[in-house]
Each structure stands twice: as structure tokens, then as C-alpha cells.
Amino acid sequence: MTGAESVVVVDDVSTNNNGFNIGRLTLNKPKALNALDLEMADIMLKALQKWQTRSDIVAIVIDSAGEKAFCAGGDIVSMYESMVEAQGQIPAFLETFFETEYTLDYTIHNYNKPIIVWGSGIVMGGGMGLLCGASHRVVTETSRLAMPEITIGLYPDVGGSYFLPRLPGKSGLFLGLTGGQMNAADACFVGLADIMVASSEKTNLIEQLVNYTWGPTDQNSLQEAVNTILNDLAKPESEPQGNIEPNMALINRLCEADYVSDVVNAILSSDMQNDKWLSKAQSTLAKGSPITMHLVFEQCKRGADMSLAACFRMEADMSCRCGESGEFQEGVRALLIDKDMAPKWKYKNVEDVPKSEIEHHFTSPWSKESHPLSSLQ
Ligand code: QUE
């Protein structure tokens, strides 16, 4: 499945020494902002599994076609169609999609050689899932990272339950509730990216990987080699001004309460008029799904002391419940199908959501043994 027409271009790039190769995956649906569909996730997972056992492969590069986006999210239009069809049941397509996507993300987290993700342009939702677990997470001056699912009545999945509560202070909860966008400086500050490189350097990076004198292939040596190559390309002095670090004290104060309604009301009633970034975060929350507000709060609480594998299993449960409840379907309808931008959420305010509704999202549709992600360690 290689070739320019493939939705993911899979390439073995030969290096200039000792028969070593670089595995390269290029997301190739630039008109859809490289939003991840089932076929793409499947191709990526199979290629990564194959490369994991090949001793000539020294590193992986994951990048994308087009300047605009690394990956804008998941293919939520296909998910919408399956939800319409299933009429309140959990669509089989969603189960398969999330099983494949989370297995792919998990594989990236636990890979046995360096994975460089070129996170230039839009990196949101499903794109964050691909970036987050990589050993070498590159951002550029055009990077815009976010977990914007509050807008579509979903919740920050793809490992969000694991990584959001582990960000500095309350920044993860804030980013999940508001869909707040991070630039390269923010991403490096919170620890979701490792290094900032100019977007014009991508070809140069591939050249450096090809020309490098690859030697010992134990995992540490390979990681160190990629560190060296990336550090040579980095230009830390060109990092933009970030928005999170200067607002950290405020974010922590707004998000400190024990109840989600208190946190939401604190953010909504704070005067943010003088800060463009904060006002945008505030208005995204104001328009967002009240069910999602609860899910974000609860996943951050539960995920804080869960393993990565347990987080992905919990998210498979939650995502399927979202596919059943109608809130996610309504969010996609308003944003991408009818484009009226006016979702009719099931509850008007965060206070109106019954506890039982949220609890249901954390009950598994499967027994422990039959869970599709039961084999993740
Ligand atoms: C929130 C989201 C997503 C989003 C917009 C949001 C998301 C997603 C897309 C998207 C973008 C472009 C496409 C596409 C999907 O937009 O997850 O198919 O071509 O995938 O506000 O969570």
C-alpha cells in the first residue's frame, strides 16, 4: 500500500551506511487536514508492528502532506454516519475505530526505537494521540495543538485521561475544558512537545537521518543519535511567546475547586477581556457540551493514578458511550454536517447533568475478558 494515492504513504528510506533504513509514514489526506480515518490508522499500526521487529530499521518518522495540518483529529464524519445508522445503539464501526486508534497510539507510546513526529500546523484530537506518545515530538512556528472535543460533545480521548492530569498544575484540566490552543512554546512548556524546529527544516531532517553514521542499534544509542540530529536543527531562540506559563497562577486558581460546576463557573465569570487567548478559551467553554465538562473533570480525576493501558481501556468505554448518547452525534452535526454551529446539547447548564448520566459513561459495554483492549499491558 505505498504510492502517492494512498491515504498514508509507507516508505522505507535507505540511509547512506550499513544497510540501515528509516521507516516513514506520511499522512496523506491534506484536503481533510489529514484527519485520521480507520484505513489510515490500520495502515500505520501494521507498518509500525512490522518495523518493530526489523533490525535494519533505526528510527521512524511520522509526518504529513500539506503545510496546514499534521492531523486535525479523527474522521468524525464517518463516525457520525455510523451513529445515525445505529439509532442509539453503540455502532460497531466506532468500536473498531477506537480499538484500532488507541492500539496505534499505545504502540507509539511503547515503541522499541525512536519515533519522530513532525507536529507542524494543526495537531488536534487524534493528531495529539499520534504526537503524545512519540519519543521525539517536534513542533514548529506554525504548530497549533489542542484537545477541542468540548466543541463536538466528545471528550479529550487518545490518552487524554493519562496526559492531561500529568501536565503542570491544573493546565491539563483547563486545556480539556476550554479546548485552549497551544503554540510551540506552550507545548514545550507543558511537556507535550520536546523540541522546536523551523517548519522549513523537514527535508533537512530527513537528509540528516539519511546521512548519519548509524552504529550500535540498542535502543539507548538510537535515541541518543536522534537527540543529536534534532538538537543540531533546533532554534530555541525563535520560540514564540507562550500563553500558558504567564497565566499559570490564574489557571490553577480557576481550576482548584472540587466540583466541576464550580470550576466551570469560575472560568466563565472571570474577566478575560484583556487577554485574547483566555477569552477564546472562555467562549469555547461557554458554547461547549455540559456533558463533556463533566467527562473532562472525571477523566482527569480518575486518570491521574491509572496506567496508560487502563486509561485507553476506560476511554474505549467512554467513547462508545458517547456514540450511544446522542451528544457526540449532535456536536458533529452542528459543526461539520449542517454547519449551523448551533448544537442543541441535551442539558443547558453544567449543573443540570444528572450524576447517573456521567456514571454511565464509565461503565464498560464489555466484560473484563472481552474488552477489545484487554491485551494492552
Ligand atoms: C473538535 C474536534 C474536531 C474538529 C473540530 C472540533 C475533530 C476533528 C475535526 C476534523 C477537522 C477536519 C476534517 C475532519 C475532522 O474537527 O476531532 O474530517 O476534515 O477530527 O472543534 O474534536
Tab-separated table of C-alpha atoms and ligand atoms in Angstrom:
chain	number	residue	atom	x	y	z
A	1	MET	CA	0.000	0.000	0.000
A	2	THR	CA	2.537	2.601	-0.996
A	3	GLY	CA	2.226	5.246	-3.692
A	4	ALA	CA	1.066	8.835	-3.905
A	5	GLU	CA	-2.637	7.935	-3.892
A	6	SER	CA	-2.501	6.027	-0.596
A	7	VAL	CA	-4.082	7.736	2.459
A	8	VAL	CA	-0.834	7.035	4.313
A	9	VAL	CA	2.379	6.758	2.333
A	10	VAL	CA	4.530	3.996	3.820
A	11	ASP	CA	8.189	4.273	2.918
A	12	ASP	CA	11.465	2.535	3.686
A	13	VAL	CA	14.072	5.281	3.333
A	14	SER	CA	17.589	3.881	2.820
A	15	THR	CA	20.355	5.573	4.775
A	16	ASN	CA	23.839	6.035	3.341
A	17	ASN	CA	25.504	3.446	5.545
A	18	ASN	CA	25.456	-0.208	6.535
A	19	GLY	CA	22.065	-1.001	5.002
A	20	PHE	CA	20.191	0.783	7.769
A	21	ASN	CA	16.748	2.157	6.945
A	22	ILE	CA	14.342	4.771	8.262
A	23	GLY	CA	10.637	3.903	8.341
A	24	ARG	CA	8.499	6.814	7.199
A	25	LEU	CA	4.729	7.251	7.485
A	26	THR	CA	3.229	10.277	5.740
A	27	LEU	CA	-0.435	11.067	6.432
A	28	ASN	CA	-1.797	11.861	3.009
A	29	LYS	CA	-5.269	13.392	3.122
A	30	PRO	CA	-4.268	17.068	3.132
A	31	LYS	CA	-7.701	18.275	1.935
A	32	ALA	CA	-9.262	16.697	5.057
A	33	LEU	CA	-6.445	18.166	7.169
A	34	ASN	CA	-5.116	14.611	7.466
A	35	ALA	CA	-7.932	13.691	9.869
A	36	LEU	CA	-7.320	10.086	10.852
A	37	ASP	CA	-9.706	7.529	9.350
A	38	LEU	CA	-9.856	3.800	10.030
A	39	GLU	CA	-7.876	2.882	6.929
A	40	MET	CA	-5.079	5.306	7.883
A	41	ALA	CA	-4.895	4.018	11.463
A	42	ASP	CA	-4.841	0.434	10.196
A	43	ILE	CA	-2.023	1.086	7.711
A	44	MET	CA	0.040	2.904	10.353
A	45	LEU	CA	-0.425	0.227	13.001
A	46	LYS	CA	0.538	-2.615	10.654
A	47	ALA	CA	3.630	-0.774	9.364
A	48	LEU	CA	4.816	0.084	12.898
A	49	GLN	CA	4.334	-3.517	14.054
A	50	LYS	CA	6.340	-4.790	11.089
A	51	TRP	CA	9.172	-2.272	11.587
A	52	GLN	CA	9.401	-3.042	15.290
A	53	THR	CA	10.920	-6.462	14.533
A	54	ARG	CA	13.228	-5.370	11.686
A	55	SER	CA	16.796	-4.860	12.886
A	56	ASP	CA	17.710	-2.670	9.866
A	57	ILE	CA	15.110	-0.022	10.834
A	58	VAL	CA	16.822	2.501	13.133
A	59	ALA	CA	14.115	5.157	13.502
A	60	ILE	CA	10.611	6.124	12.394
A	61	VAL	CA	9.413	9.468	11.046
A	62	ILE	CA	5.694	10.306	11.085
A	63	ASP	CA	4.793	13.407	9.097
A	64	SER	CA	2.041	14.574	6.763
A	65	ALA	CA	1.325	16.016	3.337
A	66	GLY	CA	0.477	19.727	3.094
A	67	GLU	CA	1.632	22.631	5.246
A	68	LYS	CA	-1.617	23.295	7.036
A	69	ALA	CA	-2.053	20.311	9.325
A	70	PHE	CA	-0.194	17.384	10.770
A	71	CYS	CA	-3.573	15.869	11.740
A	72	ALA	CA	-6.769	17.741	12.682
A	73	GLY	CA	-8.411	14.878	14.568
A	74	GLY	CA	-10.342	11.719	13.829
A	75	ASP	CA	-12.631	11.106	10.881
A	76	ILE	CA	-15.741	12.251	12.732
A	77	VAL	CA	-17.914	12.362	9.604
A	78	SER	CA	-17.694	8.551	9.215
A	79	MET	CA	-18.412	8.249	12.937
A	80	TYR	CA	-21.468	10.487	12.506
A	81	GLU	CA	-22.818	8.309	9.700
A	82	SER	CA	-22.430	5.174	11.808
A	83	MET	CA	-24.223	6.838	14.749
A	84	VAL	CA	-27.173	7.921	12.576
A	85	GLU	CA	-27.417	4.355	11.291
A	86	ALA	CA	-27.206	2.742	14.752
A	87	GLN	CA	-30.003	4.882	16.296
A	88	GLY	CA	-28.918	4.946	19.933
A	89	GLN	CA	-27.003	1.661	19.930
A	90	ILE	CA	-23.195	1.590	20.000
A	91	PRO	CA	-22.144	1.449	16.330
A	92	ALA	CA	-19.845	-1.493	15.518
A	93	PHE	CA	-17.798	0.934	13.411
A	94	LEU	CA	-16.994	3.060	16.476
A	95	GLU	CA	-15.803	0.018	18.436
A	96	THR	CA	-13.477	-0.954	15.590
A	97	PHE	CA	-12.291	2.600	15.008
A	98	PHE	CA	-11.408	3.317	18.639
A	99	GLU	CA	-9.853	-0.118	19.163
A	100	THR	CA	-7.544	0.480	16.190
A	101	GLU	CA	-6.772	4.121	17.005
A	102	TYR	CA	-5.977	3.503	20.687
A	103	THR	CA	-3.894	0.427	19.851
A	104	LEU	CA	-1.947	2.593	17.402
A	105	ASP	CA	-1.447	5.358	19.990
A	106	TYR	CA	-0.414	2.794	22.602
A	107	THR	CA	2.065	1.210	20.173
A	108	ILE	CA	3.669	4.630	19.623
A	109	HIS	CA	3.968	5.146	23.411
A	110	ASN	CA	5.721	1.798	23.896
A	111	TYR	CA	7.833	1.603	20.743
A	112	ASN	CA	11.281	-0.004	20.848
A	113	LYS	CA	13.025	2.600	18.663
A	114	PRO	CA	12.858	6.366	18.229
A	115	ILE	CA	9.719	7.812	16.673
A	116	ILE	CA	9.971	11.388	15.426
A	117	VAL	CA	6.598	13.071	14.935
A	118	TRP	CA	6.710	16.228	12.819
A	119	GLY	CA	3.869	18.126	14.558
A	120	SER	CA	3.741	21.165	12.288
A	121	GLY	CA	0.484	23.098	11.710
A	122	ILE	CA	-2.774	21.813	13.225
A	123	VAL	CA	-2.326	18.967	15.728
A	124	MET	CA	-5.662	18.320	17.392
A	125	GLY	CA	-7.607	15.432	18.921
A	126	GLY	CA	-6.489	12.258	17.121
A	127	GLY	CA	-3.367	14.111	15.943
A	128	MET	CA	-2.401	14.673	19.578
A	129	GLY	CA	-2.777	10.933	20.122
A	130	LEU	CA	-0.128	10.302	17.459
A	131	LEU	CA	2.205	13.005	18.787
A	132	CYS	CA	1.950	12.471	22.525
A	133	GLY	CA	3.497	9.046	22.887
A	134	ALA	CA	6.376	9.558	20.460
A	135	SER	CA	9.938	9.678	21.785
A	136	HIS	CA	10.734	12.811	19.724
A	137	ARG	CA	7.863	15.281	19.464
A	138	VAL	CA	8.772	18.127	17.141
A	139	VAL	CA	6.798	21.371	16.931
A	140	THR	CA	7.347	24.342	14.626
A	141	GLU	CA	6.399	28.022	14.421
A	142	THR	CA	3.079	27.009	12.786
A	143	SER	CA	2.094	24.366	15.365
A	144	ARG	CA	-1.351	24.645	16.969
A	145	LEU	CA	-2.017	21.874	19.440
A	146	ALA	CA	-5.367	21.323	21.181
A	147	MET	CA	-7.927	18.908	22.550
A	148	PRO	CA	-11.083	20.647	21.230
A	149	GLU	CA	-13.651	17.849	21.794
A	150	ILE	CA	-15.777	20.023	24.112
A	151	THR	CA	-16.979	21.658	20.865
A	152	ILE	CA	-18.366	18.383	19.480
A	153	GLY	CA	-19.776	16.732	22.622
A	154	LEU	CA	-16.993	14.165	22.861
A	155	TYR	CA	-14.122	14.449	25.395
A	156	PRO	CA	-10.297	14.531	25.151
A	157	ASP	CA	-9.564	10.885	24.325
A	158	VAL	CA	-6.462	9.343	22.653
A	159	GLY	CA	-4.769	9.146	26.052
A	160	GLY	CA	-6.030	12.493	27.384
A	161	SER	CA	-7.029	10.724	30.617
A	162	TYR	CA	-3.346	9.894	31.055
A	163	PHE	CA	-1.578	13.007	29.807
A	164	LEU	CA	-3.922	15.850	30.866
A	165	PRO	CA	-3.734	15.185	34.643
A	166	ARG	CA	0.065	14.904	34.332
A	167	LEU	CA	0.542	18.412	32.877
A	168	PRO	CA	1.801	21.195	35.168
A	169	GLY	CA	-0.655	22.369	37.826
A	170	LYS	CA	-4.208	22.449	36.542
A	171	SER	CA	-3.231	23.222	32.946
A	172	GLY	CA	-4.463	19.840	31.655
A	173	LEU	CA	-7.940	20.276	33.124
A	174	PHE	CA	-8.080	23.829	31.757
A	175	LEU	CA	-6.992	22.742	28.253
A	176	GLY	CA	-9.529	19.900	28.238
A	177	LEU	CA	-12.401	22.115	29.382
A	178	THR	CA	-11.653	25.029	27.065
A	179	GLY	CA	-10.042	23.415	24.004
A	180	GLY	CA	-7.309	26.046	24.527
A	181	GLN	CA	-4.726	26.103	21.745
A	182	MET	CA	-1.038	25.674	22.419
A	183	ASN	CA	1.704	27.084	20.238
A	184	ALA	CA	5.221	25.610	20.174
A	185	ALA	CA	6.282	27.447	23.345
A	186	ASP	CA	3.183	26.264	25.253
A	187	ALA	CA	3.618	22.687	24.047
A	188	CYS	CA	7.256	22.629	25.212
A	189	PHE	CA	6.344	24.338	28.496
A	190	VAL	CA	3.635	21.825	29.459
A	191	GLY	CA	5.767	18.911	28.225
A	192	LEU	CA	3.642	17.764	25.282
A	193	ALA	CA	6.468	18.512	22.832
A	194	ASP	CA	10.234	18.039	23.105
A	195	ILE	CA	11.792	20.449	20.669
A	196	MET	CA	11.031	23.377	18.394
A	197	VAL	CA	12.440	23.325	14.856
A	198	ALA	CA	11.675	25.678	11.921
A	199	SER	CA	8.990	24.209	9.637
A	200	SER	CA	11.338	24.755	6.672
A	201	GLU	CA	13.777	22.172	8.102
A	202	LYS	CA	11.784	18.998	7.392
A	203	THR	CA	13.736	17.994	4.265
A	204	ASN	CA	16.936	18.770	6.106
A	205	LEU	CA	15.878	16.472	8.976
A	206	ILE	CA	15.302	13.584	6.561
A	207	GLU	CA	18.715	14.298	4.952
A	208	GLN	CA	20.440	14.290	8.340
A	209	LEU	CA	18.812	10.959	9.206
A	210	VAL	CA	19.909	9.512	5.844
A	211	ASN	CA	23.498	10.777	6.166
A	212	TYR	CA	24.018	9.850	9.815
A	213	THR	CA	26.572	7.143	10.543
A	214	TRP	CA	24.298	4.698	12.312
A	215	GLY	CA	26.234	2.440	14.658
A	216	PRO	CA	25.070	0.409	17.644
A	217	THR	CA	21.357	-0.294	17.389
A	218	ASP	CA	20.473	-0.777	21.040
A	219	GLN	CA	17.553	1.424	22.000
A	220	ASN	CA	19.585	3.961	24.015
A	221	SER	CA	22.107	4.545	21.223
A	222	LEU	CA	19.330	5.100	18.680
A	223	GLN	CA	17.507	7.546	20.985
A	224	GLU	CA	20.779	9.438	21.573
A	225	ALA	CA	21.522	9.581	17.845
A	226	VAL	CA	18.129	11.149	17.118
A	227	ASN	CA	18.605	13.577	20.045
A	228	THR	CA	21.870	14.719	18.463
A	229	ILE	CA	20.359	15.157	14.997
A	230	LEU	CA	17.357	17.128	16.296
A	231	ASN	CA	19.402	19.301	18.658
A	232	ASP	CA	21.513	20.389	15.689
A	233	LEU	CA	18.373	21.571	13.876
A	234	ALA	CA	16.713	23.310	16.832
A	235	LYS	CA	16.403	27.069	17.092
A	236	PRO	CA	15.165	27.731	20.629
A	237	GLU	CA	15.658	31.497	20.216
A	238	SER	CA	12.839	31.589	17.625
A	239	GLU	CA	10.261	30.164	20.036
A	240	PRO	CA	7.081	32.286	20.052
A	241	GLN	CA	5.622	33.812	23.205
A	242	GLY	CA	3.505	31.241	25.066
A	243	ASN	CA	0.139	31.763	26.778
A	244	ILE	CA	0.085	29.114	29.489
A	245	GLU	CA	3.192	29.898	31.514
A	246	PRO	CA	2.267	33.573	32.119
A	247	ASN	CA	-1.299	32.531	33.096
A	248	MET	CA	-0.360	29.508	35.199
A	249	ALA	CA	-1.278	31.063	38.566
A	250	LEU	CA	-4.681	32.185	37.267
A	251	ILE	CA	-5.378	28.799	35.633
A	252	ASN	CA	-4.536	26.979	38.872
A	253	ARG	CA	-6.780	29.290	40.884
A	254	LEU	CA	-9.750	28.961	38.467
A	255	CYS	CA	-9.482	25.163	38.350
A	256	GLU	CA	-8.851	24.400	42.028
A	257	ALA	CA	-12.447	23.670	43.159
A	258	ASP	CA	-13.642	20.126	43.964
A	259	TYR	CA	-16.754	20.311	41.795
A	260	VAL	CA	-16.845	20.705	38.038
A	261	SER	CA	-19.676	23.249	38.203
A	262	ASP	CA	-17.563	25.489	40.465
A	263	VAL	CA	-14.584	25.240	38.101
A	264	VAL	CA	-16.709	25.966	35.016
A	265	ASN	CA	-18.421	28.919	36.705
A	266	ALA	CA	-15.079	30.287	37.921
A	267	ILE	CA	-13.698	30.255	34.367
A	268	LEU	CA	-16.900	31.689	32.860
A	269	SER	CA	-17.213	34.528	35.384
A	270	SER	CA	-13.566	35.596	35.282
A	271	ASP	CA	-12.824	38.873	33.475
A	272	MET	CA	-10.720	37.825	30.477
A	273	GLN	CA	-11.415	40.719	28.131
A	274	ASN	CA	-7.839	41.904	28.115
A	275	ASP	CA	-6.374	38.601	27.017
A	276	LYS	CA	-7.281	37.262	23.567
A	277	TRP	CA	-6.117	33.727	24.308
A	278	LEU	CA	-8.021	33.462	27.591
A	279	SER	CA	-11.224	34.977	26.117
A	280	LYS	CA	-11.170	32.445	23.303
A	281	ALA	CA	-10.765	29.582	25.787
A	282	GLN	CA	-13.603	31.040	27.866
A	283	SER	CA	-16.024	31.331	24.936
A	284	THR	CA	-15.224	27.796	23.716
A	285	LEU	CA	-16.141	26.505	27.177
A	286	ALA	CA	-19.310	28.648	27.259
A	287	LYS	CA	-20.540	27.123	23.982
A	288	GLY	CA	-19.345	23.602	24.801
A	289	SER	CA	-21.236	20.490	25.847
A	290	PRO	CA	-22.197	20.366	29.556
A	291	ILE	CA	-21.875	16.560	29.462
A	292	THR	CA	-18.300	16.920	28.141
A	293	MET	CA	-17.481	19.304	31.019
A	294	HIS	CA	-18.281	16.507	33.468
A	295	LEU	CA	-16.395	13.898	31.435
A	296	VAL	CA	-13.222	16.029	31.330
A	297	PHE	CA	-13.327	16.648	35.071
A	298	GLU	CA	-13.941	12.989	35.864
A	299	GLN	CA	-11.342	11.569	33.436
A	300	CYS	CA	-8.678	13.907	34.879
A	301	LYS	CA	-9.569	12.778	38.405
A	302	ARG	CA	-9.638	9.050	37.604
A	303	GLY	CA	-6.766	9.036	35.080
A	304	ALA	CA	-4.319	10.742	37.471
A	305	ASP	CA	-3.426	7.449	39.115
A	306	MET	CA	-4.199	4.951	36.358
A	307	SER	CA	-1.772	3.226	33.989
A	308	LEU	CA	-1.697	4.220	30.323
A	309	ALA	CA	-3.273	0.897	29.304
A	310	ALA	CA	-6.063	1.320	31.858
A	311	CYS	CA	-6.673	4.869	30.565
A	312	PHE	CA	-7.080	3.609	26.990
A	313	ARG	CA	-9.500	0.907	28.168
A	314	MET	CA	-11.527	3.500	30.078
A	315	GLU	CA	-11.548	5.742	27.001
A	316	ALA	CA	-12.784	2.896	24.771
A	317	ASP	CA	-15.709	2.532	27.205
A	318	MET	CA	-16.333	6.301	27.316
A	319	SER	CA	-16.081	6.789	23.547
A	320	CYS	CA	-18.591	4.027	22.852
A	321	ARG	CA	-20.960	5.534	25.438
A	322	CYS	CA	-20.589	8.901	23.680
A	323	GLY	CA	-21.543	7.165	20.440
A	324	GLU	CA	-24.693	5.907	22.108
A	325	SER	CA	-25.924	9.026	23.937
A	326	GLY	CA	-26.545	11.403	21.031
A	327	GLU	CA	-24.419	14.295	22.385
A	328	PHE	CA	-21.432	13.495	20.144
A	329	GLN	CA	-23.694	12.959	17.118
A	330	GLU	CA	-25.339	16.347	17.713
A	331	GLY	CA	-21.962	18.069	18.047
A	332	VAL	CA	-20.685	16.703	14.735
A	333	ARG	CA	-23.983	17.542	13.064
A	334	ALA	CA	-23.754	21.178	14.096
A	335	LEU	CA	-20.078	21.611	13.270
A	336	LEU	CA	-19.409	19.526	10.161
A	337	ILE	CA	-22.697	18.206	8.688
A	338	ASP	CA	-25.273	21.037	8.789
A	339	LYS	CA	-22.625	23.606	9.738
A	340	ASP	CA	-25.170	25.688	11.686
A	341	MET	CA	-22.655	25.887	14.570
A	342	ALA	CA	-25.624	25.691	16.970
A	343	PRO	CA	-25.580	22.300	18.721
A	344	LYS	CA	-28.673	21.539	20.786
A	345	TRP	CA	-26.985	19.995	23.846
A	346	LYS	CA	-29.015	17.587	25.941
A	347	TYR	CA	-28.620	19.771	29.078
A	348	LYS	CA	-28.427	23.530	29.178
A	349	ASN	CA	-26.035	24.008	32.076
A	350	VAL	CA	-23.296	22.068	33.799
A	351	GLU	CA	-25.499	21.880	36.937
A	352	ASP	CA	-28.331	20.184	35.020
A	353	VAL	CA	-26.445	16.984	34.169
A	354	PRO	CA	-27.548	14.077	36.394
A	355	LYS	CA	-24.829	12.061	38.101
A	356	SER	CA	-26.220	8.833	36.607
A	357	GLU	CA	-25.660	10.173	33.068
A	358	ILE	CA	-21.949	10.668	33.749
A	359	GLU	CA	-21.596	7.412	35.673
A	360	HIS	CA	-22.988	5.544	32.644
A	361	HIS	CA	-20.050	6.794	30.514
A	362	PHE	CA	-17.684	4.971	32.870
A	363	THR	CA	-19.497	1.641	32.733
A	364	SER	CA	-17.979	-0.745	30.244
A	365	PRO	CA	-20.059	-2.269	27.445
A	366	TRP	CA	-17.760	-5.332	27.739
A	367	SER	CA	-16.725	-7.811	30.403
A	368	LYS	CA	-13.081	-7.572	31.507
A	369	GLU	CA	-12.108	-10.585	29.358
A	370	SER	CA	-13.950	-9.460	26.224
A	371	HIS	CA	-12.706	-5.849	26.286
A	372	PRO	CA	-11.186	-5.030	22.855
A	373	LEU	CA	-8.118	-3.547	24.592
A	374	SER	CA	-7.723	-6.292	27.205
A	375	SER	CA	-4.295	-7.229	25.811
A	376	LEU	CA	-2.693	-3.808	26.402
A	377	GLN	CA	-0.217	-4.255	29.262
B	1	QUE	C1	-13.307	19.495	17.650
B	1	QUE	C2	-12.851	18.273	17.262
B	1	QUE	C3	-12.585	18.000	15.916
B	1	QUE	C4	-12.797	19.003	14.969
B	1	QUE	C5	-13.259	20.245	15.383
B	1	QUE	C6	-13.507	20.470	16.721
B	1	QUE	C7	-12.097	16.719	15.454
B	1	QUE	C8	-11.907	16.557	14.046
B	1	QUE	C9	-12.137	17.605	13.155
B	1	QUE	C10	-11.961	17.494	11.726
B	1	QUE	C11	-11.365	18.511	11.012
B	1	QUE	C12	-11.219	18.429	9.634
B	1	QUE	C13	-11.675	17.337	8.937
B	1	QUE	C14	-12.288	16.300	9.645
B	1	QUE	C15	-12.419	16.381	11.021
B	1	QUE	O1	-12.566	18.798	13.648
B	1	QUE	O2	-11.862	15.801	16.268
B	1	QUE	O3	-12.726	15.222	8.950
B	1	QUE	O4	-11.530	17.229	7.584
B	1	QUE	O5	-11.473	15.353	13.591
B	1	QUE	O6	-13.955	21.689	17.123
B	1	QUE	O7	-12.642	17.311	18.185
